[in-house]
Amino acid sequence: MRSIHPIADTVLFVVIVCSPETKKEYSNGVELGRKKMLEGSHGPGIQLAMEILTEVGDAYNASRLIPVKSAHIVLSTYKSIFDAGVEALETFANLGAKAAVPTTVDPAGMDLDFWEKYDTPKDYADKQWRIVAACRKLDFIPCWTCTPYLCGLLPREGDHLAWTESSAVVFANSILGARTNRETAVIDLAASIAGRTPYHGLHLDENRRGQLLIEVQTPVNTSEEYTILGYFMGLMAGNKIPVLNGLSAAERFEHYKGMGAASAASGGVPLFHIVGVTPEASTLKKAFGDGPIPKPIPFGAAELAATKKKMTTADPGPVDAVMVGCPHYTITEIRDLAQALSGKKIQPGVKFWIYTYKANVMMAERLGYKAIIEKAGAEFITDTCMVVSPTERYGFKRVMTDSGKCAYYAPTQVQSPVIFGSTDECVQAAISGRWNG
Amino acid sequence: MDAQLQIRGQAVNPGIFEGEAVVSKTPFGFYGAVDTTTGVVSDRRHELFGQKIAGKVLVFPEGRGSTAGAIVILELARCNTHPGAIINHVTEPILATGAILARKFYGRSIPTIHKCDKDPITLIQTGDIVEVDANNNTVTIKKKKS
């Protein structure tokens, strides 16, 4: 029998000790109207969503479904959702379903304006347009970004969410103190339509405590250092919840964006705590929920150097492409890049692709950064990223990135050996056309 | 061995299916591991590499890997290349989710049973004919591979 979270439900609580039958009905948190939704009084879309969520809740031993403040959907790129994902979206759209809570979408499988320029196959594009059309019918916010917390949704501490996208989940849980599991594709969709999700895992206090301790013993200040620490954290933690001790507050939130994304890629970190910094870790003791504190794993200068080396799989040599913006670049990161590229010229033949969401390019244009960046020979690609678009078609032999997440996925998703380096190292390689190790 | 050995377990997803068993002694994750158009295991690193799981009773200890496993099971169901039934030591929620979605969207039943009273991985061999009755929580080995 689980305890009832005080803020989780809206209407009426009836506490019953569960027999197997009553558990199936989620009767220990009875919510008026739920039964009607299941019976179809709110339309067939909500009915289907509720049927799926109820059964999936059972599979997870969830006591009930809880209302969520927002959803973020990963059924957004044809590259990774198969035809079944397209059909799932269309099924709900054709049933007349709409998002019951504000719902954003992850990057699409191509630049929605310039897809032809990037050699997107026509049949692939056709499937992507079906995804776009279904998302429009479902009233999803078309930000096409992995950083919904910068473009449409701002969760607050304690909010329950139904989010997919591992980098957004770890940011929302760790930095914002909101509560979401790493939802599965299609379940995120059902949760958006029903406005509810199964109450289990990271929605519950007892599952949010730290499970391993990393003692930071070397200065971590730059974006690059945070990203390497994140990658290390993922390798150490896997799916567990790491606690970082000895790390002061980052100068910029972008550092957490890159660190969390790396940890959710090299491992499956859904939540981390930084002692004295993040909302649920005011003290070391609190980060572990007043439970036992495990033996620390050191992260010193040696671990930093060894991890950076591990993130690169390519040998030194000519660079085919530099790819940045995973997660999507913020306007501040675009500004820094414009400064680094100002008056410079990227080696002809080297691609320099910057991934971000549409609104940032409009701001970069107004600020003059876009002109500087394009004059140097770099390009913005919006609505998508290197991981979820068909970049493997280019047959790159050596790509370079400042992203830990991209470094992890490039060998399989771009199908190219990868080099990880700081943003400045990426710029230098693009200008010289070589990475010298 | 008893030609009709019966094992009792707990149903995760309902339904009845009888077919040939494919047994893995190591955990198995669907994402990036199966050719969805043929239902053949495509992960070279896995012991089931090259084996067809479509229409088979798939026996493995537990799931592993990405949460994207559920959408792969759904795509297998769409292509009618899904396993006929699944038996695990412990069925991960992600696998159960895939089976639920397969039924809801494509009407495909993937009866799934776990937590058996005898070890299905040592008792069942690849090629055995096995009946999975997830409505009555039983697994019956009908015919051992000769």
mmCIF file of C-alpha atoms in Angstrom, chain A residues 48 51-52 55-56 59-60 75 80-85 87-89 91-92 182-187 189 413, chain B residues 12-14 31 36 67-72 74-76 78 91-94 96-97 100-101 103-106:
data_model
loop_
_atom_site.group_PDB
_atom_site.id
_atom_site.type_symbol
_atom_site.label_atom_id
_atom_site.label_comp_id
_atom_site.label_asym_id
_atom_site.label_seq_id
_atom_site.Cartn_x
_atom_site.Cartn_y
_atom_site.Cartn_z
ATOM 1 C CA LEU A 48 -8.134 4.713 -25.455
ATOM 2 C CA GLU A 51 -7.231 2.176 -21.109
ATOM 3 C CA ILE A 52 -3.549 2.134 -22.052
ATOM 4 C CA GLU A 55 -2.966 -1.248 -17.935
ATOM 5 C CA VAL A 56 0.546 0.170 -18.056
ATOM 6 C CA ALA A 59 2.431 -3.342 -15.110
ATOM 7 C CA TYR A 60 4.433 -0.838 -13.047
ATOM 8 C CA LEU A 75 7.091 10.579 -31.100
ATOM 9 C CA SER A 80 13.349 6.502 -34.440
ATOM 10 C CA ILE A 81 9.610 5.814 -34.131
ATOM 11 C CA PHE A 82 8.921 3.458 -37.048
ATOM 12 C CA ASP A 83 5.614 3.429 -38.924
ATOM 13 C CA ALA A 84 3.971 2.165 -35.740
ATOM 14 C CA GLY A 85 4.764 5.483 -34.051
ATOM 15 C CA GLU A 87 0.168 5.320 -36.857
ATOM 16 C CA ALA A 88 -0.166 5.720 -33.065
ATOM 17 C CA LEU A 89 -0.157 9.521 -33.482
ATOM 18 C CA THR A 91 -4.905 6.943 -34.398
ATOM 19 C CA PHE A 92 -5.318 9.495 -31.613
ATOM 20 C CA ARG A 182 11.623 8.674 -18.371
ATOM 21 C CA GLU A 183 8.317 7.962 -20.066
ATOM 22 C CA THR A 184 8.107 5.589 -23.012
ATOM 23 C CA ALA A 185 7.040 6.583 -26.516
ATOM 24 C CA VAL A 186 3.236 6.298 -26.958
ATOM 25 C CA ILE A 187 2.762 6.401 -23.165
ATOM 26 C CA LEU A 189 1.142 10.574 -25.981
ATOM 27 C CA GLN A 413 23.260 7.523 -35.264
ATOM 28 C CA VAL B 12 1.652 -10.231 -17.307
ATOM 29 C CA ASN B 13 -0.362 -10.033 -20.522
ATOM 30 C CA PRO B 14 -3.318 -12.378 -21.214
ATOM 31 C CA TYR B 31 15.714 -1.827 -29.373
ATOM 32 C CA THR B 36 11.295 -5.504 -37.691
ATOM 33 C CA THR B 67 12.816 2.411 -23.055
ATOM 34 C CA ALA B 68 12.402 2.510 -26.862
ATOM 35 C CA GLY B 69 11.924 -1.272 -26.629
ATOM 36 C CA ALA B 70 8.157 -0.760 -26.349
ATOM 37 C CA ILE B 71 7.871 0.977 -29.722
ATOM 38 C CA VAL B 72 9.940 -1.780 -31.340
ATOM 39 C CA LEU B 74 4.653 -2.225 -31.398
ATOM 40 C CA GLU B 75 6.352 -2.069 -34.810
ATOM 41 C CA LEU B 76 6.853 -5.860 -34.774
ATOM 42 C CA ARG B 78 2.335 -3.826 -36.986
ATOM 43 C CA THR B 91 9.129 -9.200 -17.166
ATOM 44 C CA GLU B 92 10.221 -5.571 -17.217
ATOM 45 C CA PRO B 93 7.401 -3.027 -17.341
ATOM 46 C CA ILE B 94 8.791 -1.831 -20.682
ATOM 47 C CA ALA B 96 4.684 -5.374 -20.691
ATOM 48 C CA THR B 97 4.014 -1.920 -22.142
ATOM 49 C CA ILE B 100 -0.241 -3.864 -24.104
ATOM 50 C CA LEU B 101 0.291 -1.447 -27.021
ATOM 51 C CA ARG B 103 -2.985 -5.485 -28.358
ATOM 52 C CA LYS B 104 -4.512 -1.993 -28.236
ATOM 53 C CA PHE B 105 -3.288 -0.772 -31.635
ATOM 54 C CA TYR B 106 -3.036 -3.909 -33.768
#
